[in-house]
Coordinates of C-alpha atoms in Angstrom, one line a residue:
X281 CA 20.6 0.7 -5.4
X282 CA 19.2 -2.7 -4.3
X283 CA 16.9 -4.7 -6.5
X284 CA 13.3 -3.8 -5.8
X285 CA 10.5 -6.2 -5.2
X286 CA 7.3 -4.8 -6.5
X287 CA 3.8 -4.5 -5.0
X288 CA 2.8 -2.4 -7.9
X289 CA 4.5 -2.8 -11.3
X290 CA 5.1 -1.1 -14.6
X291 CA 3.4 -1.7 -17.9
X292 CA 5.8 -3.2 -20.5
X293 CA 8.1 -3.9 -17.6
X294 CA 5.3 -5.7 -15.8
X295 CA 6.6 -9.0 -17.1
X296 CA 8.5 -8.9 -13.8
X297 CA 5.9 -10.3 -11.6
X298 CA 7.1 -9.3 -9.0
X299 CA 1.1 20.2 7.8
X300 CA 4.0 20.1 5.5
X301 CA 7.2 18.5 6.7
X302 CA 8.0 15.6 8.9
X303 CA 6.1 15.3 12.1
X304 CA 5.4 12.5 14.5
X305 CA 2.1 11.4 16.1
X306 CA 0.8 13.7 18.7
X307 CA 2.5 11.4 21.3
X308 CA 5.9 11.2 19.5
X309 CA 9.0 13.0 18.3
X310 CA 10.5 12.0 15.1
X311 CA 13.7 11.3 13.2
X312 CA 15.0 8.6 10.9
X313 CA 18.6 7.8 10.7
X314 CA 19.1 4.6 8.7
X315 CA 21.7 3.2 6.4
X316 CA 23.8 0.1 7.1
X317 CA 26.5 2.0 8.9
X318 CA 29.7 0.7 10.3
X319 CA 31.2 0.7 13.8
X320 CA 31.7 4.3 14.9
X321 CA 29.1 5.5 12.5
X322 CA 25.7 6.5 13.8
X323 CA 23.1 3.9 13.1
X324 CA 19.3 3.9 13.7
X325 CA 17.9 1.3 16.1
X326 CA 14.4 0.4 17.2
X327 CA 13.7 -0.6 20.9
X328 CA 10.5 -2.1 22.1
X329 CA 9.5 -1.6 25.7
X330 CA 7.8 -4.5 27.5
X331 CA 4.0 -4.5 27.7
X332 CA 2.8 -2.0 30.2
X333 CA 6.2 -0.2 30.6
X334 CA 6.4 3.5 29.8
X335 CA 8.2 4.2 26.5
X336 CA 9.4 7.5 27.9
X337 CA 11.0 5.7 30.9
X338 CA 12.8 3.3 28.5
X339 CA 13.9 6.3 26.4
X340 CA 15.5 7.9 29.5
X341 CA 17.5 4.7 30.1
X342 CA 18.6 4.5 26.5
X343 CA 19.8 8.1 26.8
X344 CA 21.7 7.1 29.8
X345 CA 23.3 4.3 27.8
X346 CA 24.7 6.9 25.4
X347 CA 22.1 6.8 22.6
X348 CA 20.3 9.8 21.0
X349 CA 16.5 9.4 21.1
X350 CA 14.9 10.4 17.8
X351 CA 11.4 9.1 18.3
X352 CA 9.2 8.0 21.2
X353 CA 5.8 6.3 20.4
X354 CA 4.0 5.8 23.7
X355 CA 1.0 4.1 22.0
X356 CA 3.0 1.0 21.2
X357 CA 6.0 1.4 23.5
X358 CA 8.5 1.9 20.7
X359 CA 11.6 4.1 20.9
X360 CA 13.9 4.9 17.9
X361 CA 17.4 6.0 18.7
X362 CA 20.7 6.5 17.0
X363 CA 24.1 5.4 18.4
X364 CA 27.7 5.1 17.3
X365 CA 28.4 2.4 19.7
X366 CA 29.0 -1.1 18.3
X367 CA 27.9 -2.4 21.8
X368 CA 24.6 -0.6 21.7
X369 CA 22.3 -3.6 21.1
X370 CA 23.8 -5.5 24.0
X371 CA 23.4 -2.6 26.3
X372 CA 19.8 -2.0 25.2
X373 CA 18.8 -5.6 25.5
X374 CA 20.3 -5.7 29.0
X375 CA 17.8 -3.1 30.2
X376 CA 15.1 -5.0 32.2
X377 CA 12.2 -3.0 30.8
X378 CA 13.2 -3.7 27.1
X379 CA 11.3 -6.4 25.2
X380 CA 13.7 -6.3 22.2
X381 CA 16.1 -4.1 20.2
X382 CA 17.3 -4.3 16.6
X383 CA 18.8 -2.3 13.8
X384 CA 16.0 -0.2 12.2
X385 CA 15.6 -2.5 9.3
X386 CA 13.3 -2.3 6.4
X387 CA 9.6 -3.0 6.9
X388 CA 8.2 -2.9 3.5
X389 CA 8.4 -2.1 -0.2
X390 CA 6.5 -0.2 -2.8
X391 CA 7.3 -0.2 -6.5
X392 CA 8.9 1.8 -9.2
X393 CA 6.6 2.9 -11.8
X394 CA 4.7 2.5 -14.9
X395 CA 3.0 2.6 -18.0
X396 CA 1.4 1.9 -21.5
X397 CA -1.1 3.2 -24.3
X398 CA -1.6 6.6 -25.6
X399 CA -4.8 8.5 -25.2
X400 CA -6.0 12.0 -26.1
X401 CA -4.8 15.0 -24.2
X402 CA -6.5 18.3 -24.1
X403 CA -8.4 20.8 -22.0
X404 CA -11.4 19.9 -19.9
X405 CA -14.2 22.1 -19.0
X406 CA -14.2 24.0 -15.7
X407 CA -14.1 21.9 -12.5
X408 CA -17.2 22.1 -10.4
X409 CA -16.9 22.0 -6.7
X410 CA -16.8 18.5 -5.3
X411 CA -20.1 17.5 -3.7
X412 CA -20.9 14.1 -2.2
X413 CA -23.9 12.2 -3.5
X414 CA -25.7 10.5 -0.7
X415 CA -28.7 8.5 -1.8
X416 CA -29.5 10.3 -5.0
X417 CA -29.7 7.5 -7.5
X418 CA -29.3 9.8 -10.5
X419 CA -27.5 9.4 -13.8
X420 CA -24.0 7.9 -13.9
X421 CA -21.4 10.7 -14.2
X422 CA -18.1 9.9 -15.8
X423 CA -14.8 11.7 -16.3
X424 CA -13.0 11.9 -19.6
X425 CA -10.5 9.0 -18.9
X426 CA -13.0 6.8 -17.0
X427 CA -13.5 4.7 -20.2
X428 CA -10.0 3.3 -19.6
X429 CA -10.9 2.2 -16.0
X430 CA -12.2 -1.4 -16.5
X431 CA -11.5 -2.0 -12.9
X432 CA -14.0 0.6 -11.8
X433 CA -16.6 -1.0 -14.1
X434 CA -15.8 -4.4 -12.7
X435 CA -16.6 -3.3 -9.1
X436 CA -19.6 -1.3 -10.2
X437 CA -18.2 2.0 -9.0
X438 CA -20.0 4.2 -11.6
X439 CA -23.4 2.7 -10.5
X440 CA -22.5 3.1 -6.8
X441 CA -21.8 6.8 -7.5
X442 CA -25.5 7.3 -8.2
X443 CA -26.0 6.7 -4.5
X444 CA -22.8 7.5 -2.8
X445 CA -19.6 9.3 -3.8
X446 CA -18.1 9.6 -0.4
X447 CA -18.1 12.1 2.5
X448 CA -15.4 14.6 3.3
X449 CA -15.7 13.7 6.9
X450 CA -14.3 10.2 6.0
X451 CA -10.5 10.3 6.0
X452 CA -8.5 7.7 4.1
X453 CA -4.8 7.4 5.0
X454 CA -2.4 6.4 2.3
X455 CA 0.6 4.8 4.0
X456 CA 3.0 4.8 1.1
X457 CA 5.7 6.9 -0.7
X458 CA 3.7 10.1 -0.5
X459 CA 0.9 11.8 -2.4
X460 CA 1.5 14.6 -5.0
X461 CA -1.0 17.0 -3.4
X462 CA -1.0 19.5 -6.3
X463 CA -2.2 17.0 -8.9
X464 CA -5.4 18.5 -10.2
X465 CA -7.3 15.2 -9.8
X466 CA -6.3 14.9 -6.1
X467 CA -6.0 18.5 -4.8
X468 CA -9.7 19.0 -4.0
X469 CA -9.8 16.0 -1.6
X470 CA -6.2 16.2 -0.3
X471 CA -5.9 17.2 3.3
X472 CA -2.7 19.2 3.7
X473 CA -3.3 20.1 7.3
X474 CA -3.4 16.5 8.5
X475 CA -0.8 15.0 6.0
X476 CA 2.5 14.0 7.5
X477 CA 5.8 12.6 6.3
X478 CA 7.4 10.2 8.8
X479 CA 10.6 9.6 6.7
X480 CA 13.9 11.3 6.1
X481 CA 15.5 10.7 2.7
X482 CA 18.6 8.4 2.9
X483 CA 21.1 9.2 0.1
X484 CA 22.4 5.6 0.1
X485 CA 19.1 4.3 -1.2
X486 CA 17.1 7.4 -2.2
X487 CA 19.7 9.4 -4.0
X488 CA 20.5 13.1 -3.3
X489 CA 18.1 14.9 -1.0
X490 CA 15.7 17.2 -2.8
X491 CA 15.6 19.6 0.1
X492 CA 18.3 20.7 2.6
X493 CA 16.8 18.9 5.5
X494 CA 16.3 15.7 3.6
X495 CA 12.7 15.8 4.8
X496 CA 10.3 16.1 1.9
X497 CA 7.2 18.2 2.3
X498 CA 4.1 16.1 3.1
X499 CA 2.5 16.9 -0.3
X500 CA 5.3 15.4 -2.4
X501 CA 5.8 11.9 -3.9
X502 CA 9.2 11.3 -5.5
X503 CA 8.4 7.7 -6.3
X504 CA 4.9 7.8 -7.8
X505 CA 3.5 4.7 -6.2
X506 CA 1.6 6.5 -3.4
X507 CA 0.1 9.0 -5.9
X508 CA -1.2 6.1 -8.1
X509 CA -2.7 4.4 -5.1
X510 CA -4.4 7.7 -4.0
X511 CA -6.0 8.3 -7.4
X512 CA -7.6 4.9 -7.4
X513 CA -9.1 5.6 -4.0
X514 CA -10.3 9.1 -4.4
X515 CA -9.5 11.0 -7.6
X516 CA -12.2 13.7 -8.0
X517 CA -15.3 13.0 -10.0
X518 CA -15.6 16.4 -11.6
X519 CA -15.5 16.3 -15.4
X520 CA -11.7 16.2 -15.5
X521 CA -9.2 13.4 -15.8
X522 CA -10.4 10.2 -14.1
X523 CA -12.3 9.3 -11.0
X524 CA -11.6 7.2 -8.0
X525 CA -13.8 4.7 -6.1
X526 CA -14.7 7.2 -3.4
X527 CA -14.1 10.6 -5.1
X528 CA -15.5 12.8 -2.2
X529 CA -13.7 11.4 0.8
X530 CA -10.6 13.1 2.2
X531 CA -7.1 11.8 1.4
X532 CA -4.4 12.0 4.1
X533 CA -0.8 11.4 3.1
X534 CA 0.6 9.3 6.0
X535 CA 4.0 8.8 4.4
X536 CA 6.2 6.0 5.7
X537 CA 8.0 4.9 2.5
X538 CA 11.3 6.2 1.3
X539 CA 11.7 7.7 -2.2
X540 CA 13.3 4.3 -3.2
X541 CA 10.3 2.3 -2.0
X542 CA 11.8 0.9 1.2
X543 CA 9.6 1.0 4.3
X544 CA 11.4 1.1 7.7
X545 CA 9.8 -0.1 10.9
X546 CA 9.6 3.1 13.0
X547 CA 8.0 5.3 10.3
X548 CA 5.4 2.6 9.6
X549 CA 4.5 2.2 13.2
X550 CA 4.4 6.0 13.7
X551 CA 2.1 6.3 10.7
X552 CA -0.3 3.6 12.0
X553 CA -0.6 5.2 15.4
X554 CA -0.9 8.7 13.9
X555 CA -3.9 7.4 11.9
X556 CA -5.8 7.2 15.1
X557 CA -4.6 10.5 16.5
X558 CA -6.3 12.4 13.6
X559 CA -9.4 10.2 13.1
X560 CA -8.4 8.4 10.0
X561 CA -11.1 5.8 9.1
X562 CA -9.4 3.5 6.6
X563 CA -5.7 3.1 5.7
X564 CA -4.2 1.5 2.6
X565 CA -1.0 -0.5 2.9
X566 CA 0.4 -1.5 -0.4
X567 CA 3.8 -2.6 0.9
X568 CA 5.2 -5.5 2.9
X569 CA 7.9 -6.1 5.4
X570 CA 11.6 -6.3 4.3
X571 CA 14.4 -6.9 4.5
X572 CA 12.8 -10.3 5.1
X573 CA 10.3 -11.6 2.6
X574 CA 8.9 -13.4 5.6
X575 CA 9.5 -12.4 9.2
X576 CA 9.8 -15.6 11.3
X577 CA 9.4 -15.9 15.1
X578 CA 12.8 -16.9 16.4
X579 CA 14.1 -16.7 12.8
X580 CA 14.2 -19.3 10.1
X581 CA 16.6 -22.2 10.8
X582 CA 19.3 -20.7 8.6
X583 CA 19.1 -17.2 10.3
X584 CA 21.7 -15.8 12.6
X585 CA 20.7 -14.9 16.2
X586 CA 20.8 -11.2 15.2
X587 CA 18.5 -11.8 12.2
X588 CA 16.1 -13.6 14.5
X589 CA 16.1 -10.7 17.0
X590 CA 15.3 -8.3 14.2
X591 CA 12.4 -10.4 12.9
X592 CA 10.9 -10.9 16.4
X593 CA 11.0 -7.2 16.9
X594 CA 9.3 -6.4 13.6
X595 CA 6.6 -9.0 14.3
X596 CA 5.9 -7.6 17.7
X597 CA 6.1 -4.0 16.7
X598 CA 3.9 -4.3 13.7
X599 CA 1.2 -6.3 15.5
X600 CA 1.2 -3.8 18.4
X601 CA 0.6 -1.0 15.9
X602 CA -2.0 -2.9 13.9
X603 CA -3.9 -3.9 17.1
X604 CA -3.7 -0.3 18.3
X605 CA -5.1 1.1 15.1
X606 CA -7.9 -1.5 15.0
X607 CA -8.9 -0.8 18.6
X608 CA -9.1 2.9 17.8
X609 CA -11.4 2.5 14.8
X610 CA -9.1 2.3 11.8
X611 CA -10.0 -0.2 9.0
X612 CA -6.8 -1.8 7.7
X613 CA -6.4 -2.9 4.1
X614 CA -3.3 -4.4 2.6
X615 CA -2.0 -5.8 -0.7
X616 CA -1.4 -9.6 -0.7
X617 CA 1.9 -9.4 -2.6
X618 CA 3.2 -10.3 -6.1
X619 CA 5.2 -13.5 -5.7
X620 CA 2.7 -16.0 -7.2
X621 CA 3.0 -17.5 -3.7
X622 CA 0.8 -20.0 -1.9
X623 CA 0.7 -18.1 1.4
X624 CA -0.2 -21.3 3.2
X625 CA 2.8 -23.2 1.8
X626 CA 5.5 -20.7 1.0
X627 CA 8.5 -21.7 -1.0
X628 CA 12.0 -21.3 0.4
X629 CA 12.9 -17.6 0.5
X630 CA 16.0 -16.9 -1.6
X631 CA 15.7 -13.1 -1.7
X632 CA 16.3 -12.1 1.9
X633 CA 17.7 -10.0 3.4
X634 CA 17.5 -7.6 0.5
X635 CA 18.9 -4.6 2.4
X636 CA 22.0 -4.4 4.6
X637 CA 25.4 -5.9 4.8
X638 CA 24.4 -9.6 4.5
X639 CA 23.8 -11.0 1.0
X640 CA 20.5 -12.9 0.4
X641 CA 20.6 -16.7 1.2
X642 CA 18.1 -19.5 1.1
X643 CA 15.8 -19.7 4.1
X644 CA 13.3 -22.4 5.1
X645 CA 9.8 -20.8 5.7
X646 CA 7.5 -22.4 8.2
X647 CA 3.9 -21.1 7.6
X648 CA 3.1 -21.5 11.3
X649 CA 5.8 -19.2 12.5
X650 CA 6.6 -16.9 9.5
X651 CA 4.6 -14.0 8.4
X652 CA 4.2 -11.7 5.4
X653 CA 3.5 -8.3 7.0
X654 CA 1.3 -6.4 7.1
X655 CA -1.1 -8.5 5.1
X656 CA -0.8 -11.5 7.5
X657 CA -1.0 -9.2 10.5
X658 CA -4.0 -9.0 12.8
X659 CA -7.2 -7.3 11.7
X660 CA -5.9 -6.7 8.1
X661 CA -8.2 -7.1 5.1
X662 CA -5.9 -8.9 2.6
X663 CA -6.5 -8.2 -1.1
X664 CA -5.5 -10.4 -4.1
X665 CA -5.4 -9.1 -7.7
X666 CA -7.4 -10.0 -10.8
X667 CA -7.1 -8.9 -14.4
X668 CA -9.9 -7.8 -16.8
X669 CA -11.0 -11.4 -17.2
X670 CA -11.8 -11.6 -13.5
X671 CA -9.0 -14.3 -13.2
X672 CA -6.3 -14.1 -10.6
X673 CA -3.3 -12.3 -12.0
X674 CA -0.4 -14.7 -12.4
X675 CA 1.8 -12.7 -10.1
X676 CA -0.7 -12.4 -7.2
X677 CA -0.2 -14.3 -4.0
X678 CA -3.1 -16.6 -3.0
X679 CA -3.7 -19.4 -0.4
X680 CA -4.6 -23.1 -0.5
X681 CA -6.1 -22.7 3.0
X682 CA -9.0 -20.3 2.2
X683 CA -10.1 -20.0 5.9
X684 CA -6.7 -19.2 7.2
X685 CA -7.3 -15.4 7.3
X686 CA -4.5 -14.7 4.9
X687 CA -6.7 -13.2 2.3
X688 CA -10.3 -11.8 2.4
X689 CA -11.2 -10.3 -1.0
X690 CA -10.0 -9.7 -4.5
X691 CA -10.0 -6.5 -6.6
X692 CA -8.8 -5.3 -10.0
X693 CA -5.0 -4.9 -10.0
X694 CA -4.2 -5.4 -13.7
X695 CA -2.6 -8.3 -15.5
X696 CA -0.4 -7.5 -18.6
X697 CA -0.7 -11.1 -19.9
X698 CA -4.5 -11.4 -19.4
X699 CA -6.5 -12.4 -22.5
X700 CA -4.0 -15.0 -23.9
X701 CA -4.9 -15.7 -27.5
X702 CA -6.8 -12.5 -27.9
X703 CA -5.9 -9.0 -29.1
X704 CA -5.8 -7.7 -25.5
X705 CA -3.0 -10.0 -24.5
X706 CA 0.1 -8.0 -23.4
X707 CA -1.6 -4.6 -23.8
X708 CA -1.4 -1.6 -21.6
X709 CA -5.2 -1.5 -21.2
X710 CA -4.9 -4.6 -19.1
X711 CA -3.3 -2.6 -16.4
X712 CA -4.6 0.0 -14.0
X713 CA -4.6 3.7 -15.0
X714 CA -4.3 6.3 -12.2
X715 CA -2.7 9.6 -11.2
X716 CA 1.0 10.2 -11.5
X717 CA 3.4 13.0 -10.4
X718 CA 4.9 15.1 -13.2
X719 CA 8.4 15.0 -11.6
X720 CA 8.5 11.2 -11.6
X721 CA 7.5 11.0 -15.2
X722 CA 10.1 13.6 -16.1
X723 CA 12.7 11.6 -14.2
X724 CA 11.9 8.4 -16.2
X725 CA 12.0 10.4 -19.5
X726 CA 8.3 9.8 -20.3
X727 CA 7.5 13.5 -20.0
X728 CA 10.0 16.2 -21.2
X729 CA 11.0 19.4 -19.4
X730 CA 8.2 21.3 -21.1
X731 CA 5.5 18.9 -19.8
X732 CA 5.0 17.1 -23.1
X733 CA 4.7 13.3 -23.3
X734 CA 7.8 11.8 -25.0
X735 CA 7.7 8.8 -27.4
X736 CA 8.7 6.5 -24.5
X737 CA 5.8 7.9 -22.5
X738 CA 3.4 7.4 -25.4
X739 CA 4.6 3.8 -25.7
X740 CA 3.9 3.3 -22.0
X741 CA 0.5 4.8 -22.2
X742 CA 1.2 8.0 -20.2
X743 CA -1.7 10.4 -20.5
X744 CA -2.2 14.1 -19.9
X745 CA -5.2 16.3 -19.1
X746 CA -5.3 20.0 -18.6
X747 CA -7.8 22.5 -17.3
X748 CA -8.1 26.3 -17.2
X749 CA -9.7 26.1 -13.8
X750 CA -7.6 23.9 -11.5
X751 CA -8.5 23.5 -7.8
X752 CA -6.7 25.9 -5.4
X753 CA -3.0 25.0 -5.2
X754 CA -3.1 22.5 -8.1
X755 CA -1.2 22.4 -11.3
X756 CA -3.1 23.0 -14.5
X757 CA -2.2 19.7 -16.1
X758 CA -2.5 16.2 -14.6
X759 CA -0.6 13.1 -15.7
X760 CA -1.7 9.5 -15.6
X761 CA 0.2 6.2 -15.9
X762 CA -0.5 2.5 -16.0
X763 CA 0.7 0.1 -13.3
X764 CA -0.2 -3.4 -12.2
X765 CA 0.1 -5.3 -8.9
X766 CA -1.7 -6.1 -5.8
X767 CA -0.7 -2.6 -4.9
X768 CA -3.3 -1.5 -7.4
X769 CA -5.9 -4.0 -6.2
X770 CA -5.7 -2.9 -2.6
X771 CA -6.8 0.7 -3.2
X772 CA -9.9 -0.5 -5.0
X773 CA -10.9 -2.3 -1.8
X774 CA -9.9 0.7 0.3
X775 CA -12.1 2.9 -1.8
X776 CA -15.0 0.5 -1.3
X777 CA -14.4 0.5 2.5
X778 CA -14.4 4.3 2.4
X779 CA -17.8 4.2 0.7
X780 CA -19.1 1.9 3.4
X781 CA -18.0 4.4 6.1
X782 CA -19.5 7.2 4.1
X783 CA -22.9 5.4 3.7
X784 CA -23.3 4.0 7.2
X785 CA -21.0 6.0 9.4
X786 CA -22.2 7.9 12.4
X787 CA -21.0 10.5 14.9
X788 CA -18.7 8.9 17.5
X789 CA -18.5 9.6 21.2
X790 CA -15.5 11.8 20.7
X791 CA -17.3 14.0 18.3
X792 CA -15.9 12.4 15.1
X793 CA -17.5 10.5 12.4
X794 CA -16.8 6.8 11.6
X795 CA -17.8 3.2 11.5
X796 CA -16.4 0.3 13.5
X797 CA -13.7 -1.6 11.5
X798 CA -15.5 -5.0 12.1
X799 CA -18.6 -3.5 10.5
X800 CA -16.7 -2.2 7.5
X801 CA -15.0 -5.5 7.1
X802 CA -18.3 -7.4 7.2
X803 CA -19.8 -5.0 4.6
X804 CA -16.9 -5.3 2.2
X805 CA -16.8 -9.1 2.4
X806 CA -20.5 -9.9 2.5
X807 CA -21.2 -7.7 -0.6
X808 CA -18.3 -8.9 -2.6
X809 CA -19.2 -10.7 -5.9
X810 CA -18.6 -14.4 -5.8
X811 CA -15.9 -15.5 -8.2
X812 CA -15.5 -19.2 -8.9
X813 CA -12.2 -21.0 -9.2
X814 CA -10.8 -21.1 -12.7
X815 CA -10.5 -24.6 -14.2
X816 CA -6.9 -25.8 -13.9
X817 CA -5.7 -22.9 -11.7
X818 CA -3.4 -20.2 -13.0
X819 CA 0.1 -20.7 -14.4
X820 CA 2.7 -18.1 -13.8
X821 CA 4.0 -17.1 -17.2
X822 CA 7.0 -15.6 -15.5
X823 CA 8.0 -19.2 -14.5
X824 CA 7.4 -21.0 -17.8
X825 CA 9.7 -23.9 -18.3
X826 CA 10.1 -24.4 -14.6
X827 CA 8.5 -26.9 -12.3
X828 CA 4.7 -27.4 -11.9
X829 CA 4.8 -25.8 -8.4
X830 CA 4.4 -22.5 -10.3
X831 CA 0.8 -23.4 -11.3
X832 CA -1.5 -21.9 -8.7
X833 CA -4.2 -24.3 -7.5
X834 CA -7.5 -22.7 -6.5
X835 CA -9.0 -24.3 -3.4
X836 CA -12.5 -23.7 -2.0
X837 CA -16.0 -22.9 -3.3
X838 CA -17.5 -20.2 -5.4
X839 CA -18.6 -18.5 -2.3
X840 CA -15.1 -18.5 -0.7
X841 CA -11.9 -19.7 -2.1
X842 CA -8.1 -19.2 -1.9
X843 CA -7.8 -17.0 -5.1
X844 CA -10.6 -14.5 -4.4
X845 CA -11.6 -14.9 -0.7
X846 CA -15.2 -13.8 -0.4
X847 CA -15.1 -12.4 -4.0
X848 CA -14.3 -9.3 -6.0
X849 CA -15.2 -6.1 -4.0
X850 CA -18.5 -4.5 -5.1
X851 CA -19.0 -0.8 -4.5
X852 CA -22.6 -0.8 -5.5
X853 CA -23.3 -3.8 -3.2
X854 CA -21.8 -1.9 -0.3
X855 CA -23.8 1.3 -0.7
X856 CA -27.1 -0.5 -1.3
X857 CA -26.5 -3.2 1.3
X858 CA -29.1 -1.8 3.6
X859 CA -31.6 -0.4 1.1
X860 CA -29.8 2.8 0.0

């Protein structure tokens, strides 16, 4: 299996800074081939129709060229096909209505999981029905494990819950590796009817398929990353386990990530357009586009023509999908990435391509023409990561051009090395605790076959809570793990955005409920807590002994700078912005 670049990372391993079933959008049919393939072996390709040209018409022409159409997305003019012909790309590009065609390469990555510090297990009291709090201002309610959630305290989520805990009409899409829908802290808010899986397991990267069709049910997460993200957004506030930022919104699994953490172009595009089809208000995107760390228009100088074609297609396809989702009312939130990178002056890329037949090679990255997607895509709220000290985590990307639009806000994402010189340095509690699938923890050996936490799990901080009264369809026991990364920061911001929609949303012309993305963006940014630049910047501990370029310099003012954008997201500020 290829080396994985993390958006969310594990605890002790965090020293590396780095409905059920598959269905397409209402306007699409699905399928995901994939794998590198050889001549004569079926491979998956993505074809983009020219603006204004019918995707269905292009699909018919591709069929005529001998390809098998597996997905048609008319919203963005994208067709996914499989073909055994080594001449397919040349044939497809020769069709006059085709904008571009390329092998269906990886779009993004999510991480492999977790961990750190033991905590008590045990049985909780019965679980009351979830009820949103809209303007109450009562006492702060906490769940048993909430004392470990320093990130929630930092963004004032408990205080916000006095006034707003979310609205079930508000739908949050998690574009990730899946959501374990039977987790007892997620089941009450998990929308099985609307959840979809746009991927097919690929044995070459995902291992053996868990089901005969290789299409996992839409309430399964065999990686754990998506479930962790979902818990931070909306774990139930009900006297059990822990609570999310917006515990009474609805969670929709819009799966586009493979079990292994790879994200391919066509599932991601289909997931984004599906988000509009079912009225999703906010989506979280804790991944970024591979196999290229940066996708460059026309390619980087060292790239082959084929590599340049592939990157052009990814840029165009992703931006079409992001534009479409924005126009249709979806607020887009994304992780900034974990490369300790100045996004305005990126270092040469030596890790790409990280999937496929070509080995990685050094590429020159021009900031004007190269993009880290989706965070540098249009209309996306980019989120950097801070540790408990409110300082930028050493791994988190940042920018020395604060007004470039590369980042907008910061949020708690964990930092294992925060608190240097204090007892908290390199402790699990510096990370983010959230929900975890039992099967994933059993696969890593942190929970045994009987559901008991092993010594390895205890060392990594895996926790367990059980209840005699689980929600319908949920397991009796829930498991929790520690992770760090901008993947963990982004869902904090997504939860705050969901509270904004819950507080100020209104019925839409089509009979739905929502709030315009630009209004959500303005609320999240204007209410964020100003965070000044740290003196001397932030040194990446991972790069100790190397050149000074690995010390991040903070540029800007307290009000807006390249480490934190408009500041650290503030749940209480959002719900009380207009006098709630």
